[in-house]
Structure formats: structure tokens, C-alpha cells
Short mmCIF file of N, CA and C in Angstrom, two decimals:
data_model
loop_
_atom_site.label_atom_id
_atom_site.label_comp_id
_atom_site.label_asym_id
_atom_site.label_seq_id
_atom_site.Cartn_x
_atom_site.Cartn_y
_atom_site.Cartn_z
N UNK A 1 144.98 -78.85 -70.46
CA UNK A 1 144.20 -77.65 -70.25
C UNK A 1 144.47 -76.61 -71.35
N UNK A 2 145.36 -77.48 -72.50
CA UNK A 2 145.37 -76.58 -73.77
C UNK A 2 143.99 -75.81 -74.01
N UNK A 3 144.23 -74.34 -73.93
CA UNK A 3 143.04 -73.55 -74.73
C UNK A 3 141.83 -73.67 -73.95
N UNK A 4 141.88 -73.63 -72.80
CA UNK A 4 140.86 -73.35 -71.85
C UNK A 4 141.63 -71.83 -70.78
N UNK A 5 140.30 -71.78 -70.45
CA UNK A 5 140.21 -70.40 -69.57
C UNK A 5 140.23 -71.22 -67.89
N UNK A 6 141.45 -70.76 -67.08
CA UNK A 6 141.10 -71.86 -65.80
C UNK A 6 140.24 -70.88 -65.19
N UNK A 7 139.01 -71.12 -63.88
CA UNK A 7 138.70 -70.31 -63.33
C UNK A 7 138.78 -71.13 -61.99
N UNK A 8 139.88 -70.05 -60.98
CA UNK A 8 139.90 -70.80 -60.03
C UNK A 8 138.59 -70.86 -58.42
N UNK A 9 138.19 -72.06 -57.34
CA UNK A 9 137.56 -71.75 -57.16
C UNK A 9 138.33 -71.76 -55.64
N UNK A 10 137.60 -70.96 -54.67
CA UNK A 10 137.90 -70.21 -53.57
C UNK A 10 137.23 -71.04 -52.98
N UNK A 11 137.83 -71.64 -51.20
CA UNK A 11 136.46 -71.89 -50.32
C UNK A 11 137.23 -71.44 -49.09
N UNK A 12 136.90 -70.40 -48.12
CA UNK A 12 137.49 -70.04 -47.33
C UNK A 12 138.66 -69.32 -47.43
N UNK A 13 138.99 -68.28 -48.33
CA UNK A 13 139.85 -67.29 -48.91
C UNK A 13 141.36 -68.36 -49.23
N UNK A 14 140.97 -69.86 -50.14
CA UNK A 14 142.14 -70.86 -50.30
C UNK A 14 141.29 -71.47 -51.58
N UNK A 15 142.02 -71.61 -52.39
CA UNK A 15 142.08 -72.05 -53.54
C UNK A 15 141.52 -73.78 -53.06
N UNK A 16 141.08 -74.41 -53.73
CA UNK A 16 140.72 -75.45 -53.54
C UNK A 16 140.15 -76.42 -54.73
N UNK A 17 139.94 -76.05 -55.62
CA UNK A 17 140.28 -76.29 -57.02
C UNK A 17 140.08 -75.85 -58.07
N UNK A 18 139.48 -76.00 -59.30
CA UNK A 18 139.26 -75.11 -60.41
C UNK A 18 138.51 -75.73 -61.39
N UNK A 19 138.17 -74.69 -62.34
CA UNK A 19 137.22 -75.13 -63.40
C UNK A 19 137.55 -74.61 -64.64
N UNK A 20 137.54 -75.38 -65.89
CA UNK A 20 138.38 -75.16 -67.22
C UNK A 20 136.96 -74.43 -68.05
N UNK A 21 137.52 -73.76 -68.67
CA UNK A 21 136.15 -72.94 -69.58
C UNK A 21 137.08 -73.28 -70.74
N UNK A 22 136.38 -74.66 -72.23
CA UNK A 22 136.87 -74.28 -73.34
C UNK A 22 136.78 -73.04 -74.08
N UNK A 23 137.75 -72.38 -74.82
CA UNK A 23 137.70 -71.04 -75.41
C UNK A 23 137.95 -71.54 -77.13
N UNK A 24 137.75 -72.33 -77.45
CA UNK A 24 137.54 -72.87 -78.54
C UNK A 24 135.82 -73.03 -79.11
N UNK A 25 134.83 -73.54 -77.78
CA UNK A 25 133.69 -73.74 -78.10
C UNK A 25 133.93 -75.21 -79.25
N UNK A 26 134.59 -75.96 -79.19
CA UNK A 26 134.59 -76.98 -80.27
C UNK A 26 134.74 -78.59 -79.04
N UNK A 27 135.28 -78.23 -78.21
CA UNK A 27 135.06 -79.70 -77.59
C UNK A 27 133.58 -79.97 -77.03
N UNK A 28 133.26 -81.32 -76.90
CA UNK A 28 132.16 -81.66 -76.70
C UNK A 28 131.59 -80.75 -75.06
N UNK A 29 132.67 -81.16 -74.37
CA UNK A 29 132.03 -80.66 -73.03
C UNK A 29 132.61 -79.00 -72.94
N UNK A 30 131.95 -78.01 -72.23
CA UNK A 30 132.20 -77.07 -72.43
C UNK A 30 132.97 -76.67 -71.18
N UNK A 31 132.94 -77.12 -70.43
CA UNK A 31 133.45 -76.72 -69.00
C UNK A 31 134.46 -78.48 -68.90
N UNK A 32 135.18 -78.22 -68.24
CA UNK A 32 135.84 -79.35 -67.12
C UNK A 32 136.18 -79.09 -65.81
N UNK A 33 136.62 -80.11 -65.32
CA UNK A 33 136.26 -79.80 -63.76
C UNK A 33 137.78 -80.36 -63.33
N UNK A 34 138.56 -79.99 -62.59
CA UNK A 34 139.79 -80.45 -61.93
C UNK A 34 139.40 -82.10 -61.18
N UNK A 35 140.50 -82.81 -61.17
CA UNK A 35 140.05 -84.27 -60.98
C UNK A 35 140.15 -84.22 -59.38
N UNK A 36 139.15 -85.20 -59.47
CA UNK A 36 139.07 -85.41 -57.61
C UNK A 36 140.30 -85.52 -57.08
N UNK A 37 141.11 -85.93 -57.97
CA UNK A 37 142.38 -86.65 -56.46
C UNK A 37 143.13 -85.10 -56.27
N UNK A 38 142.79 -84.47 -57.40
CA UNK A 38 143.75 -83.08 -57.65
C UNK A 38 143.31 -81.36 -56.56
N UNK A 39 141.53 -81.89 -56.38
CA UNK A 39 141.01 -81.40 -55.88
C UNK A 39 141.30 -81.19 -54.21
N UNK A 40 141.54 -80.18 -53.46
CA UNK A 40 141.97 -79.67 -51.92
C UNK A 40 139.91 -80.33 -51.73
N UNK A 41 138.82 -79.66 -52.01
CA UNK A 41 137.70 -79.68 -51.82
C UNK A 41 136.83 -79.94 -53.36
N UNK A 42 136.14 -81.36 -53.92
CA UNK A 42 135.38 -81.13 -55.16
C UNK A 42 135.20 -79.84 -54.95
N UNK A 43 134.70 -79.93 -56.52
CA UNK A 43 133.60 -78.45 -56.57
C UNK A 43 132.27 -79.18 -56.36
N UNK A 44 131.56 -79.92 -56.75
CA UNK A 44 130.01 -80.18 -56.02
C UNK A 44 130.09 -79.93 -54.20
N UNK A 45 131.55 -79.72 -54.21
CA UNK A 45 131.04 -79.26 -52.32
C UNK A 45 131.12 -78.36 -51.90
N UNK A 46 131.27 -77.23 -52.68
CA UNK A 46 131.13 -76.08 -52.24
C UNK A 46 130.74 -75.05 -53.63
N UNK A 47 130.47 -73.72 -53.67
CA UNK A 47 129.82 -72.66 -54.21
C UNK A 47 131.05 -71.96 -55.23
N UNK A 48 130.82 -71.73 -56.44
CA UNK A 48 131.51 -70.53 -56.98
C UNK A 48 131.35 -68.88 -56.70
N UNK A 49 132.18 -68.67 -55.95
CA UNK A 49 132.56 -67.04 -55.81
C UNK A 49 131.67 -67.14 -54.45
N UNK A 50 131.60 -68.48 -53.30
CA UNK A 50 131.36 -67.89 -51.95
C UNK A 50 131.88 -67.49 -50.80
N UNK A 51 133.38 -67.10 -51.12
CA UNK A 51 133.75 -65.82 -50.25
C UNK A 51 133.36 -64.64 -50.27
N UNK A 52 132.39 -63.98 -51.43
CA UNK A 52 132.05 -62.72 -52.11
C UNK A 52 130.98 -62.81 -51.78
N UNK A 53 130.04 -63.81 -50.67
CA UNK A 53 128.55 -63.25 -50.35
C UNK A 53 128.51 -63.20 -48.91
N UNK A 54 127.23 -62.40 -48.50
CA UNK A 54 126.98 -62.38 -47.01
C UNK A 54 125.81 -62.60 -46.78
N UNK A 55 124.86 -61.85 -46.45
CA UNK A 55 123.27 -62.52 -45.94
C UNK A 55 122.50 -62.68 -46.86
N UNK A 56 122.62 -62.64 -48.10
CA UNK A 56 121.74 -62.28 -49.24
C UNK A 56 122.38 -63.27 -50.37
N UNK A 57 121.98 -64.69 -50.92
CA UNK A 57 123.12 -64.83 -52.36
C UNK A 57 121.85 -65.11 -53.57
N UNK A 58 122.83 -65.30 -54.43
CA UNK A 58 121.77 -65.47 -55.56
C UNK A 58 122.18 -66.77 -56.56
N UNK A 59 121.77 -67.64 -56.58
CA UNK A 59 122.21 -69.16 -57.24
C UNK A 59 122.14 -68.92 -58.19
N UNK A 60 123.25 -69.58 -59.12
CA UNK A 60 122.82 -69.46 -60.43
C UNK A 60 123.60 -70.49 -60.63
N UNK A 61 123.59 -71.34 -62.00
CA UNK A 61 124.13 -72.15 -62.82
C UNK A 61 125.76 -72.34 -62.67
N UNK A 62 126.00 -71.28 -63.27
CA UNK A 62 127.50 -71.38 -64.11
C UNK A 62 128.29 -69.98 -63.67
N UNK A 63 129.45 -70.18 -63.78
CA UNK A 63 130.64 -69.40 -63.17
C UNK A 63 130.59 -68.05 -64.27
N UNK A 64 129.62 -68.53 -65.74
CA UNK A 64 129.94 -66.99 -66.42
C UNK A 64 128.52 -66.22 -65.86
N UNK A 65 127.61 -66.79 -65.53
CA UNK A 65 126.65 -66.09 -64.63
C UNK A 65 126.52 -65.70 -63.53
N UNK A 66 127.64 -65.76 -62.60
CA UNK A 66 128.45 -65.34 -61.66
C UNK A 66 129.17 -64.13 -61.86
N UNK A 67 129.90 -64.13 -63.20
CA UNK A 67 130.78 -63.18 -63.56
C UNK A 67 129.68 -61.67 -64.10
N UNK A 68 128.83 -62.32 -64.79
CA UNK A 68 127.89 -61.08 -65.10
C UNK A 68 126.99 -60.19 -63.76
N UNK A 69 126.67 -60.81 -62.89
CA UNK A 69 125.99 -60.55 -61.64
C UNK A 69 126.98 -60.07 -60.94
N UNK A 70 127.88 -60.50 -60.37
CA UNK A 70 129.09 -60.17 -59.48
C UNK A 70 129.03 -60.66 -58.01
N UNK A 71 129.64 -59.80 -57.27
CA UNK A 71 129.74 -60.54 -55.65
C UNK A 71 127.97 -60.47 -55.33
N UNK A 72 127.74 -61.73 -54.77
CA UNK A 72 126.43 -62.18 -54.16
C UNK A 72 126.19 -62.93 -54.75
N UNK A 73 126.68 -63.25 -56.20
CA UNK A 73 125.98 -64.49 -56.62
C UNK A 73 126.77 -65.62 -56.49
N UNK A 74 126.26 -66.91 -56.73
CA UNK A 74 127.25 -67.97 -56.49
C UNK A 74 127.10 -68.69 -57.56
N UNK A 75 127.61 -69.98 -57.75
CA UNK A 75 127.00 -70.86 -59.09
C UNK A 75 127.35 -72.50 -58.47
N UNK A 76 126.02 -73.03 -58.72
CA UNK A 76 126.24 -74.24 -58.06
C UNK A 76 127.06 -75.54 -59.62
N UNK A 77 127.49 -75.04 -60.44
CA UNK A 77 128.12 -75.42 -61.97
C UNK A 77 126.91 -76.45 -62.31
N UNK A 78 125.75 -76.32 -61.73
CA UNK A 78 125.21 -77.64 -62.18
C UNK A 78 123.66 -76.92 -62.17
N UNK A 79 122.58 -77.94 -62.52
CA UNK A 79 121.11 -77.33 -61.99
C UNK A 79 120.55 -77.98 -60.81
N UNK A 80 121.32 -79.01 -59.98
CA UNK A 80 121.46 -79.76 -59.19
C UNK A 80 122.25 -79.32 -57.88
N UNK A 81 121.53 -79.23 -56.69
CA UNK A 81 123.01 -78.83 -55.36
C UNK A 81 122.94 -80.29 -54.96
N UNK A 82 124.21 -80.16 -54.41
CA UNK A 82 124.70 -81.43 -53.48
C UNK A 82 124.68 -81.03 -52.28
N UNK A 83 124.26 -82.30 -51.23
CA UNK A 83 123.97 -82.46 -49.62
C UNK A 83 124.86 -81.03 -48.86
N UNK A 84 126.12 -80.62 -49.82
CA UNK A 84 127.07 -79.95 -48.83
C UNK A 84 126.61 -78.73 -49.54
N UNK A 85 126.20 -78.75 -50.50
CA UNK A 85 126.45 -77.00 -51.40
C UNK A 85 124.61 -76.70 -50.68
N UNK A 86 123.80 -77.58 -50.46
CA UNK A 86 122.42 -77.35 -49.66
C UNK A 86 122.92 -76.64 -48.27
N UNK A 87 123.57 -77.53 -47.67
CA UNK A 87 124.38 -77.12 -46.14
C UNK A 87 124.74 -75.72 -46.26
N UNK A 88 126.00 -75.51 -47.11
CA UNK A 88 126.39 -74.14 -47.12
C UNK A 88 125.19 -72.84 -47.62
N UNK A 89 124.42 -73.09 -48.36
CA UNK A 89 123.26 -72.31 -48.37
C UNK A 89 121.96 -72.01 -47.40
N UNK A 90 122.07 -72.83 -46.93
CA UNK A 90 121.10 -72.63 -45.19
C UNK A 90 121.53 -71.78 -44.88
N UNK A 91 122.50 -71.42 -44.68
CA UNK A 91 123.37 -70.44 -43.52
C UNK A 91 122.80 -68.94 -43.97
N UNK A 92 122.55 -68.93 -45.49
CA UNK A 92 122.22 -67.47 -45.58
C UNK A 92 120.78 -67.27 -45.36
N UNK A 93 120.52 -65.50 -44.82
CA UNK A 93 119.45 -65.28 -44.93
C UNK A 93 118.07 -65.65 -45.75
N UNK A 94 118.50 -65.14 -47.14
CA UNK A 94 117.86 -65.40 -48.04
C UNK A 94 118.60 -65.97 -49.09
N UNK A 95 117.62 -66.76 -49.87
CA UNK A 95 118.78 -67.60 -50.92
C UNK A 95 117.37 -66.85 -52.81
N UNK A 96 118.36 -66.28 -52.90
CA UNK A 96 117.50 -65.84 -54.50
C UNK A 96 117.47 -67.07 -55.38
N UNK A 97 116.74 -68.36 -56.35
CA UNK A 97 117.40 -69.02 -57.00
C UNK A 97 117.00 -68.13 -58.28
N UNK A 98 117.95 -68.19 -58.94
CA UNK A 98 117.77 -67.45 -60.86
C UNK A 98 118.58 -68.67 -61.97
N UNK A 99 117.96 -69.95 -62.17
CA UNK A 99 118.54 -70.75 -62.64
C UNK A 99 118.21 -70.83 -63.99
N UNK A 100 119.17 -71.60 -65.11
CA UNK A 100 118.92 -71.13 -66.44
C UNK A 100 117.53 -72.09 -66.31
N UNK A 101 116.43 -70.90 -67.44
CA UNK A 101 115.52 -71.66 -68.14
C UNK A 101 115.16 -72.98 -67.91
N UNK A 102 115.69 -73.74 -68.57
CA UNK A 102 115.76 -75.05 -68.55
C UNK A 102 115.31 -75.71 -67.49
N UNK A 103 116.02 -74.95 -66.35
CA UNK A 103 116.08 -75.98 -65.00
C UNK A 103 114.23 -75.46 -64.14
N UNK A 104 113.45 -74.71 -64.89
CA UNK A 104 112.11 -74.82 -64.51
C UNK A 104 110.98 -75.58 -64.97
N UNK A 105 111.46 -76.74 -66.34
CA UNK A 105 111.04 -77.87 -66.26
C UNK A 105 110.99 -79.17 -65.80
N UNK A 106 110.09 -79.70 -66.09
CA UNK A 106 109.67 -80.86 -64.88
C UNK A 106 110.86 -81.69 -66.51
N UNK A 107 112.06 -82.83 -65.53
CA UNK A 107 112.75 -83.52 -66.35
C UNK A 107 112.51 -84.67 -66.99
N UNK A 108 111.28 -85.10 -66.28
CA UNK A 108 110.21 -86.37 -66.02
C UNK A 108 110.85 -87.35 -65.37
N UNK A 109 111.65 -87.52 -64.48
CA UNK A 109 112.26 -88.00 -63.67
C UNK A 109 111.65 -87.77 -62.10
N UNK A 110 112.03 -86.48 -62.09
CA UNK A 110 111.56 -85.92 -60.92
C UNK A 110 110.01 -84.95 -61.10
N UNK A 111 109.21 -84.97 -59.97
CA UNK A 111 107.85 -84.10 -59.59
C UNK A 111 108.30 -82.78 -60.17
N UNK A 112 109.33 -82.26 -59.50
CA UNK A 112 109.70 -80.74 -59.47
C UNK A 112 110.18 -80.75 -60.30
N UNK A 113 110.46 -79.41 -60.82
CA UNK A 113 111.73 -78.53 -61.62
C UNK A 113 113.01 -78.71 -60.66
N UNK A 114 114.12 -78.57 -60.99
CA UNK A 114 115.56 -78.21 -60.45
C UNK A 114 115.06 -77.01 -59.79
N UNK A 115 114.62 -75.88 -60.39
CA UNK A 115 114.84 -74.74 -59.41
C UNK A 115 113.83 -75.34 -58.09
N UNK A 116 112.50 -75.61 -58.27
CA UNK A 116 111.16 -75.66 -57.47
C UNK A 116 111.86 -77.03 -56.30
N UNK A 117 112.78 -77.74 -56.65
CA UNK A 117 113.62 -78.52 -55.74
C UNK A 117 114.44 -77.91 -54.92
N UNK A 118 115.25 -77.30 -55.38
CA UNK A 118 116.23 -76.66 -54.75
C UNK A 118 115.63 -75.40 -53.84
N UNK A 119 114.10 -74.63 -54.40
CA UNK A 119 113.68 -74.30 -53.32
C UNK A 119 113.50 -74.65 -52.42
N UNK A 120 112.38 -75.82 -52.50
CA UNK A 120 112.22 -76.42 -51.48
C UNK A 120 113.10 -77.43 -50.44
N UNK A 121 114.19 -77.93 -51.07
CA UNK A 121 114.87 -78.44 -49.89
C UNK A 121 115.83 -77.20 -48.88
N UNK A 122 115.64 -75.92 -49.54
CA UNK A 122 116.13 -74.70 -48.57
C UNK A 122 115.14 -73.95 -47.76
N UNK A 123 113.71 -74.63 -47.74
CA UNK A 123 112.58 -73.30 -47.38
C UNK A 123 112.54 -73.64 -46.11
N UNK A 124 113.03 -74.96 -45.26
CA UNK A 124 113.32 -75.16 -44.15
C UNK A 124 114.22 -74.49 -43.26
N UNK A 125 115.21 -73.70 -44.02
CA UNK A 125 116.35 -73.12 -43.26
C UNK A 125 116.38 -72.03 -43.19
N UNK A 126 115.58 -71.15 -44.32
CA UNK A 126 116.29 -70.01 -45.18
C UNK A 126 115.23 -69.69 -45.63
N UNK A 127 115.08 -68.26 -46.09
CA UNK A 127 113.64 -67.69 -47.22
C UNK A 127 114.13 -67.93 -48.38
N UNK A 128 113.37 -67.92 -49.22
CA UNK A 128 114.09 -68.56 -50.62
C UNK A 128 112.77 -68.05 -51.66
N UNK A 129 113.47 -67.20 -52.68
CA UNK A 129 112.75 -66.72 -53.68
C UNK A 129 113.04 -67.16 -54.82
N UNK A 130 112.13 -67.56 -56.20
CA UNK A 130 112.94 -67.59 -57.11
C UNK A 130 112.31 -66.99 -58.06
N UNK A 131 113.36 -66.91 -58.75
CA UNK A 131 113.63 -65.69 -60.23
C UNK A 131 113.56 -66.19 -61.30
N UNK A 132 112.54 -66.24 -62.18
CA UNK A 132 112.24 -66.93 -63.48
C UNK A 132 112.35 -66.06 -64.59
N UNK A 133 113.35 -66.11 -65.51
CA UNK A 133 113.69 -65.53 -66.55
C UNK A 133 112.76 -65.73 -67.66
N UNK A 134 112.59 -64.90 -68.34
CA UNK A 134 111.37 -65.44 -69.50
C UNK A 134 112.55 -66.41 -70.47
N UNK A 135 113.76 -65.78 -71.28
CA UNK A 135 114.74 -66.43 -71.96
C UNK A 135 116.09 -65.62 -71.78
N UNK A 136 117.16 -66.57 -72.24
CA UNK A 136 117.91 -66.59 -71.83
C UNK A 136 118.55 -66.79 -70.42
N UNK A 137 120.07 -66.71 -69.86
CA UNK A 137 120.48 -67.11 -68.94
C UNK A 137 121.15 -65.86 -68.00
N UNK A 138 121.05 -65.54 -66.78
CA UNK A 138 121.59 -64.52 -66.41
C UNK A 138 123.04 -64.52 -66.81
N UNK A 139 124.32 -65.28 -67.27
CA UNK A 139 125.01 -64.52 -68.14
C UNK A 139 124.79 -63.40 -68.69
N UNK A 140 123.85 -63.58 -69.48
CA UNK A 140 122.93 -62.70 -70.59
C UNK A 140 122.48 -61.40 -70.40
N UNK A 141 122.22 -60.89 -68.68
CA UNK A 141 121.18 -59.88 -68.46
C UNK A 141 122.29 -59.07 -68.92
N UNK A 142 121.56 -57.73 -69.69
CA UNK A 142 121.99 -56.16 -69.82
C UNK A 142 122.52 -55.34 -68.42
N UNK A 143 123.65 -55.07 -68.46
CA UNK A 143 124.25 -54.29 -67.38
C UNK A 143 122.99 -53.20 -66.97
N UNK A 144 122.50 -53.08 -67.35
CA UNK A 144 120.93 -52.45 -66.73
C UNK A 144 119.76 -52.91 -65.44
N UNK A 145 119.71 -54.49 -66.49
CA UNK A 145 119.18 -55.14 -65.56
C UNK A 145 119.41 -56.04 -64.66
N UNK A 146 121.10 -56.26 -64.70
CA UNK A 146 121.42 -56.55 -63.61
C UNK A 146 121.54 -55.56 -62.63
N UNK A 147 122.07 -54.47 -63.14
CA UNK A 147 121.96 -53.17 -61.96
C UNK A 147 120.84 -53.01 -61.22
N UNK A 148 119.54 -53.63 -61.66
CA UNK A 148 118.22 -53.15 -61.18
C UNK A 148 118.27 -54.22 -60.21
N UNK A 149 118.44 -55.68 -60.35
CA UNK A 149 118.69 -56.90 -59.77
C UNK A 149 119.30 -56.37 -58.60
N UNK A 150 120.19 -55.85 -58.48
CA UNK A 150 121.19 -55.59 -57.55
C UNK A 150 120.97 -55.07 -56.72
N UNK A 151 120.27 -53.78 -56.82
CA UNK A 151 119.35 -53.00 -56.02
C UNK A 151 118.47 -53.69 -55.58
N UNK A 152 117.49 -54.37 -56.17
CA UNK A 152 116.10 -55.27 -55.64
C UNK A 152 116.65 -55.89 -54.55
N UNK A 153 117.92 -56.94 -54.57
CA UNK A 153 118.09 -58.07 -53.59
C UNK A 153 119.30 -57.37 -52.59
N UNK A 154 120.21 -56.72 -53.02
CA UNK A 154 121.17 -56.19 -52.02
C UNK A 154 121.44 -54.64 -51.54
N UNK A 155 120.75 -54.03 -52.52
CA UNK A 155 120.45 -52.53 -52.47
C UNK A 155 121.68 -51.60 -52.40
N UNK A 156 122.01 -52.74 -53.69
CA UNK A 156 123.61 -51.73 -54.26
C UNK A 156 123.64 -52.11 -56.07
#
């Protein structure tokens, strides 16, 4: 874990495993993920930063788009949820998705986009809006417009 940033992840106010951010930017993969056997809970089974939401969250990608948004948002580390990270998102009121760019093209694999999926396997449980960025990734937004964000969905 030479020269990575650990970020640890929470499920139920308990550590349960973690995620490596290279700070080099030179290895191939940019993130790593703690190994299953090492893991209390994967991370595909649960949310980044979801002790920090309540009736309102906002999906996003990645743990540094988490960090720019703050409490309410979560990050599923992928453009993809899994059966359990779907589960734990039912539960909320409303689910905002704001996923990078990318994930609002069709992959040609699948009908849908990642986001237009992930709506829809939540519109059964939950209201579910999503948030289409023209470019860039909410990492990215200006402390402005996340402030405005903030207000819109939690009214703080």
C-alpha cells in the first residue's frame, strides 16, 4: 500500500474495509480495493460514507466525489450497484443518481445506460431522480455548485 491514500470504509459506525487511492497517478489501476479474505464486509456490499446519510442520498461513482459533495452522498466505487448496495438503497426516501458522464451511455452490452439502470431497478422502492452533468465528474463541481446541490436535495 506503498504511496497510496487508504480511505477507510464504514458500515454501521465499524470499519469494515478500505480502499487505496494511488497518489502517484502512475500505476495502472487507480484505486485498489482491500482483498476479500481481509475484508469484515466487500465493498460491492455496501455504500461509501453510508453512515453520513438519512432520507435523502445522492449516488455517485467514487469516494473523491463523495468527498467533494459531503454527508448525503454515497459512492457505489463502480457505475454498477450490486444486489446488496440496490437493497441498501431502497430504504431511502429518495435516491438522487449523479453518475460520471460516461455511465449515461448505452455500453452496447446493455439497453440502458448504468445510470437509466440503476434508476430503474430502484423506481420500485424509492423515488429516484437523476442528475446529468453536461462534463465532468461531481468531484469536479465548484464549491458553489455544490452548495446550490445541497440546498436543492437536502436544504442545507
Amino acid at each position: 500500500w506503498k504511496l497510496s491514500l487508504i480511505a477507510p470504509v464504514y458500515f454501521r459506525h465499524r470499519i469494515v474495509s478500505f480502499l487505496a487511492a494511488d497518489i502517484t497517478r502512475k500505476r495502472k489501476n487507480k484505486y485498489d480495493n482491500c482483498s476479500l479474505e481481509e475484508s469484515v464486509i466487500p465493498i460491492n456490499q455496501t455504500l461509501y460514507n453510508i453512515d453520513n446519510a438519512t432520507n435523502s442520498v445522492i449516488v455517485v461513482e467514487g469516494i473523491t466525489d463523495v468527498w467533494n459533495i459531503g454527508d448525503g452522498a454515497v459512492a457505489l466505487y463502480t457505475k454498477h450497484a450490486s444486489r446488496q448496495q440496490l437493497k441498501i438503497l431502497s430504504a431511502f426516501d429518495r435516491v438522487f443518481i449523479m453518475l460520471d458522464p460516461d455511465a449515461f451511455t448505452n455500453d452496447g452490452l446493455n439497453k440502458l445506460s448504468s445510470a437509466d439502470q440503476l434508476a430503474q431497478d430502484l423506481s420500485a422502492f424509492t423515488e429516484t431522480v437523476i442528475i446529468e452533468m453536461d462534463h465532468g465528474d461531481p468531484a469536479e463541481l465548484s464549491g458553489a455548485d455544490v452548495s446550490s446541490l445541497r440546498r436543492e436535495i437536502f436544504g442545507s
